[in-house]
XYZ file of C-alpha atoms in Angstrom:
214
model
C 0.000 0.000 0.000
C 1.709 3.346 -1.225
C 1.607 6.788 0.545
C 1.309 10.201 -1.165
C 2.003 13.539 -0.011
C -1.781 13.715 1.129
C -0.814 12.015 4.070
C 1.346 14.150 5.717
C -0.856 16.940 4.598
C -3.605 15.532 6.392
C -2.016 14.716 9.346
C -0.719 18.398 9.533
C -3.739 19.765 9.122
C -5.134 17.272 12.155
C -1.969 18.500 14.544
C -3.590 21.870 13.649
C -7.176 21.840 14.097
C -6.410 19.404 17.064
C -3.479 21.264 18.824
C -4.930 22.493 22.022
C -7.245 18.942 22.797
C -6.938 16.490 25.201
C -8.287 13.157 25.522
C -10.947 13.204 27.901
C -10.173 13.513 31.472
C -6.375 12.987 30.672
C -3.229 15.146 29.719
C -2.862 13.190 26.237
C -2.719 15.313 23.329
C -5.986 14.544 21.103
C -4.239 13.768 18.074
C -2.444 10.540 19.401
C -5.909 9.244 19.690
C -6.011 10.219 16.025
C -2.729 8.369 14.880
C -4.016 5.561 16.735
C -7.225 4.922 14.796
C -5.380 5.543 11.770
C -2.581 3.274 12.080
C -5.818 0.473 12.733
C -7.427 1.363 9.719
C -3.983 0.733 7.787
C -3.265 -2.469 9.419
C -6.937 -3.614 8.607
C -6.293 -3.268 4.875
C -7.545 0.387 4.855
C -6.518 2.253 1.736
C -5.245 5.843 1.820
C -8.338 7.747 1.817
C -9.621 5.532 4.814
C -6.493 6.300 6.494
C -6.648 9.940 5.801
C -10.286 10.000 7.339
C -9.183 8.371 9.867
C -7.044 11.275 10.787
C -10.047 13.564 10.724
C -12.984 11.513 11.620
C -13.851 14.319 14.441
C -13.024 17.548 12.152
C -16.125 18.187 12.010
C -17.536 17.063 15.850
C -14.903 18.723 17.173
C -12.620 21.118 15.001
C -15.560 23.271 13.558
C -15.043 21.665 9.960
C -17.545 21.102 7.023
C -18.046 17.943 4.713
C -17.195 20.869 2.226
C -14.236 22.543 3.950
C -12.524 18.397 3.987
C -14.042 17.876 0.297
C -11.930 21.028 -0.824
C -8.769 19.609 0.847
C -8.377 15.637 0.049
C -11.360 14.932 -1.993
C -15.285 13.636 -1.539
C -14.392 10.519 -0.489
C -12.548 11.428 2.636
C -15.070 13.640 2.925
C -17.901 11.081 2.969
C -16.484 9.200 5.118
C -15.492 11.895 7.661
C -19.414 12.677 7.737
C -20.718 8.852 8.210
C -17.996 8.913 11.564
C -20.323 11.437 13.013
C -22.820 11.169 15.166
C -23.924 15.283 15.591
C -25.138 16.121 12.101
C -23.193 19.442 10.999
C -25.608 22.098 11.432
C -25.274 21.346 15.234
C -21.592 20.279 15.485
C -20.757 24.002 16.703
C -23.734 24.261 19.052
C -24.705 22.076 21.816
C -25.348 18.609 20.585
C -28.332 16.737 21.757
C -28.765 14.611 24.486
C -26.257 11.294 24.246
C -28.570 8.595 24.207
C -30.437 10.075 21.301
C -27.288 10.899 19.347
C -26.384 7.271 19.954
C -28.881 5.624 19.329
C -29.865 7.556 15.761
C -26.143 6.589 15.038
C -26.225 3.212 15.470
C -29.309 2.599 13.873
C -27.674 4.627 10.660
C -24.613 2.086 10.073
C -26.906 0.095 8.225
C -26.822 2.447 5.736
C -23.232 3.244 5.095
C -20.992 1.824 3.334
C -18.099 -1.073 4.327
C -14.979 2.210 3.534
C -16.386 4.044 6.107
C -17.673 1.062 8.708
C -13.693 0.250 8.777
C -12.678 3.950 10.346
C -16.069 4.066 12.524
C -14.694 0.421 13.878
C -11.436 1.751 14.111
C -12.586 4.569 16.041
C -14.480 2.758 18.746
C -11.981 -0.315 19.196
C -9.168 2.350 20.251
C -11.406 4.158 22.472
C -12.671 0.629 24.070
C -9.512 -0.736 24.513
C -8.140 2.460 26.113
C -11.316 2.857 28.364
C -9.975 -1.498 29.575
C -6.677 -0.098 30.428
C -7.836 3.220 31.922
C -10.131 1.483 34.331
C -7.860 -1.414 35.308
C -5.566 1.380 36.958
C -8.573 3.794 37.975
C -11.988 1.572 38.368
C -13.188 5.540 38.932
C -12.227 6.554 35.749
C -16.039 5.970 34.622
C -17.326 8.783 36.394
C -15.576 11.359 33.915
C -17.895 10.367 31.267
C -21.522 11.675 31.166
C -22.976 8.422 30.870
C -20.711 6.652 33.091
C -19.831 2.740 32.889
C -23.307 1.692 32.077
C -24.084 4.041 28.955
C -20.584 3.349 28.173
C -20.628 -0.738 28.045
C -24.177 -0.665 26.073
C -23.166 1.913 23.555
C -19.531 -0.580 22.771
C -21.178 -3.547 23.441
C -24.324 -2.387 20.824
C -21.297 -0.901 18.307
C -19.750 -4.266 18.117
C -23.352 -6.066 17.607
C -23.634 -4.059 14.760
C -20.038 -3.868 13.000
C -19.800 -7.789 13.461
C -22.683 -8.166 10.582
C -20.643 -6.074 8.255
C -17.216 -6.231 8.608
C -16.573 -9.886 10.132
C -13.022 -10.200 9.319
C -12.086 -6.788 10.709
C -9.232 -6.451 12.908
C -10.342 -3.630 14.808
C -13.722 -5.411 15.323
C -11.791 -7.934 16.829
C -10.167 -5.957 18.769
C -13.339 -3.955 19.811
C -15.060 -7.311 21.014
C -12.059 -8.148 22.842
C -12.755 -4.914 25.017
C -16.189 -5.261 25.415
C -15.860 -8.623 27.120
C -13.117 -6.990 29.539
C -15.625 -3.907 30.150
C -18.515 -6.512 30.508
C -16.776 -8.863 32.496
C -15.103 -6.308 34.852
C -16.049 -7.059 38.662
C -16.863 -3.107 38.697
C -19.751 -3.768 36.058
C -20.729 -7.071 37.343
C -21.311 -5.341 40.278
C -23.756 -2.877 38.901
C -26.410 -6.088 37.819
C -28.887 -7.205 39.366
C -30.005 -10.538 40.621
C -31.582 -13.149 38.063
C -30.689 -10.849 35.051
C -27.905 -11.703 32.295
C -25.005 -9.388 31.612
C -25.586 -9.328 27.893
C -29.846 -8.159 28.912
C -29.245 -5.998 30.812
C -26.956 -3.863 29.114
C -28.808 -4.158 26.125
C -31.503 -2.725 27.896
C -29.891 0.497 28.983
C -32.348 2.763 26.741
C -35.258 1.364 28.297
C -33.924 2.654 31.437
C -32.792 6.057 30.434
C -35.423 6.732 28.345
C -37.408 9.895 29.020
């Protein structure tokens, strides 16, 4: 697999429009999170423009970009795919983005819908962020509380991700590696501890919306 130019274009326009980010609730500059998913989409067969996305898949979540203002820079393509990676749609990326549930759940129902190019970043995406959530907790079973949602919303929204990405992209790496830290999150005494009698870990985190539901 060759690499053009493009690449190191994009990834100095990521350092850019990502400079002053952290990873949540941590000192780690943002864009190493951003390597990270792109090095998985390359090792999972990923071609440049996946890779490239990859880079950028929260330009316009988090860096105030437009499908158009990614288009005019590496092409459509990138573009597209940058676009299926989000959950907020773009006229509320700069504003205050719904409630999570509702973002989540609208998302997940959507990756029906889009195509295998851009499945491989989205997977990409959540396996680093799973896998780093498994090693976060195992030295701070607090760590949890720094997301809105906490462990619960947290091990439903993975665990229904992986559901979903097995069906289309079987033979993915990074869904491997995604379903890999879903059982760790799922089987982590700090979750077990959160079910309740005569119910099954896999139920009752599938049934997180009907709890949270308003």
């Amino acid at each position: 697999m060759s690499i053009t130019p493009r690449y190191g274009d994009a990834l100095q326009w990521t350092d850019a429009l990502h400079r002053e980010q952290r990873r949540k609730g941590k000192a780690v500059p943002y864009i190493a999170h951003l390597i990270a998913v792109s090095s998985l989409v390359w090792e999972d067969g990923g071609n440049e423009d996946q890779a490239i996305a990859a880079l950028l898949h929260d330009a316009i979540e988090d860096a105030g970009q437009s499908h158009g203002s990614i288009a005019e820079r590496f092409g459509a393509p990138v573009a597209d795919i940058v676009r299926d990676c989000t959950d907020t749609p773009a006229e509320l990326a700069t504003g205050e983005k719904e409630p999570w549930l509702l973002r989540k759940t609208r998302y997940l129902e959507s990756l029906a819908n889009k195509p295998e190019a851009s499945l491989l970043v989205t997977a990409a995406d959540k396996a680093h962020n799973a896998g780093d959530m498994v090693l976060d907790a195992q030295r701070d079973p607090g760590m949890w509380s720094k997301f809105n949602t906490g462990l619960a919303g947290s091990a439903w929204y993975m665990l229904r991700m992986h559901e979903e990405l097995s069906d289309r992209l079987p033979r993915s790496r990074s869904v491997l590696k995604l379903g890999e830290a879903v059982n760790s999150i799922l089987e982590s005494p700090t979750y077990q501890a959160l079910i309740p009698d005569r119910q099954t870990t896999k139920a009752w985190t599938q049934h997180y919306p009907d709890r949270h539901m308003g």
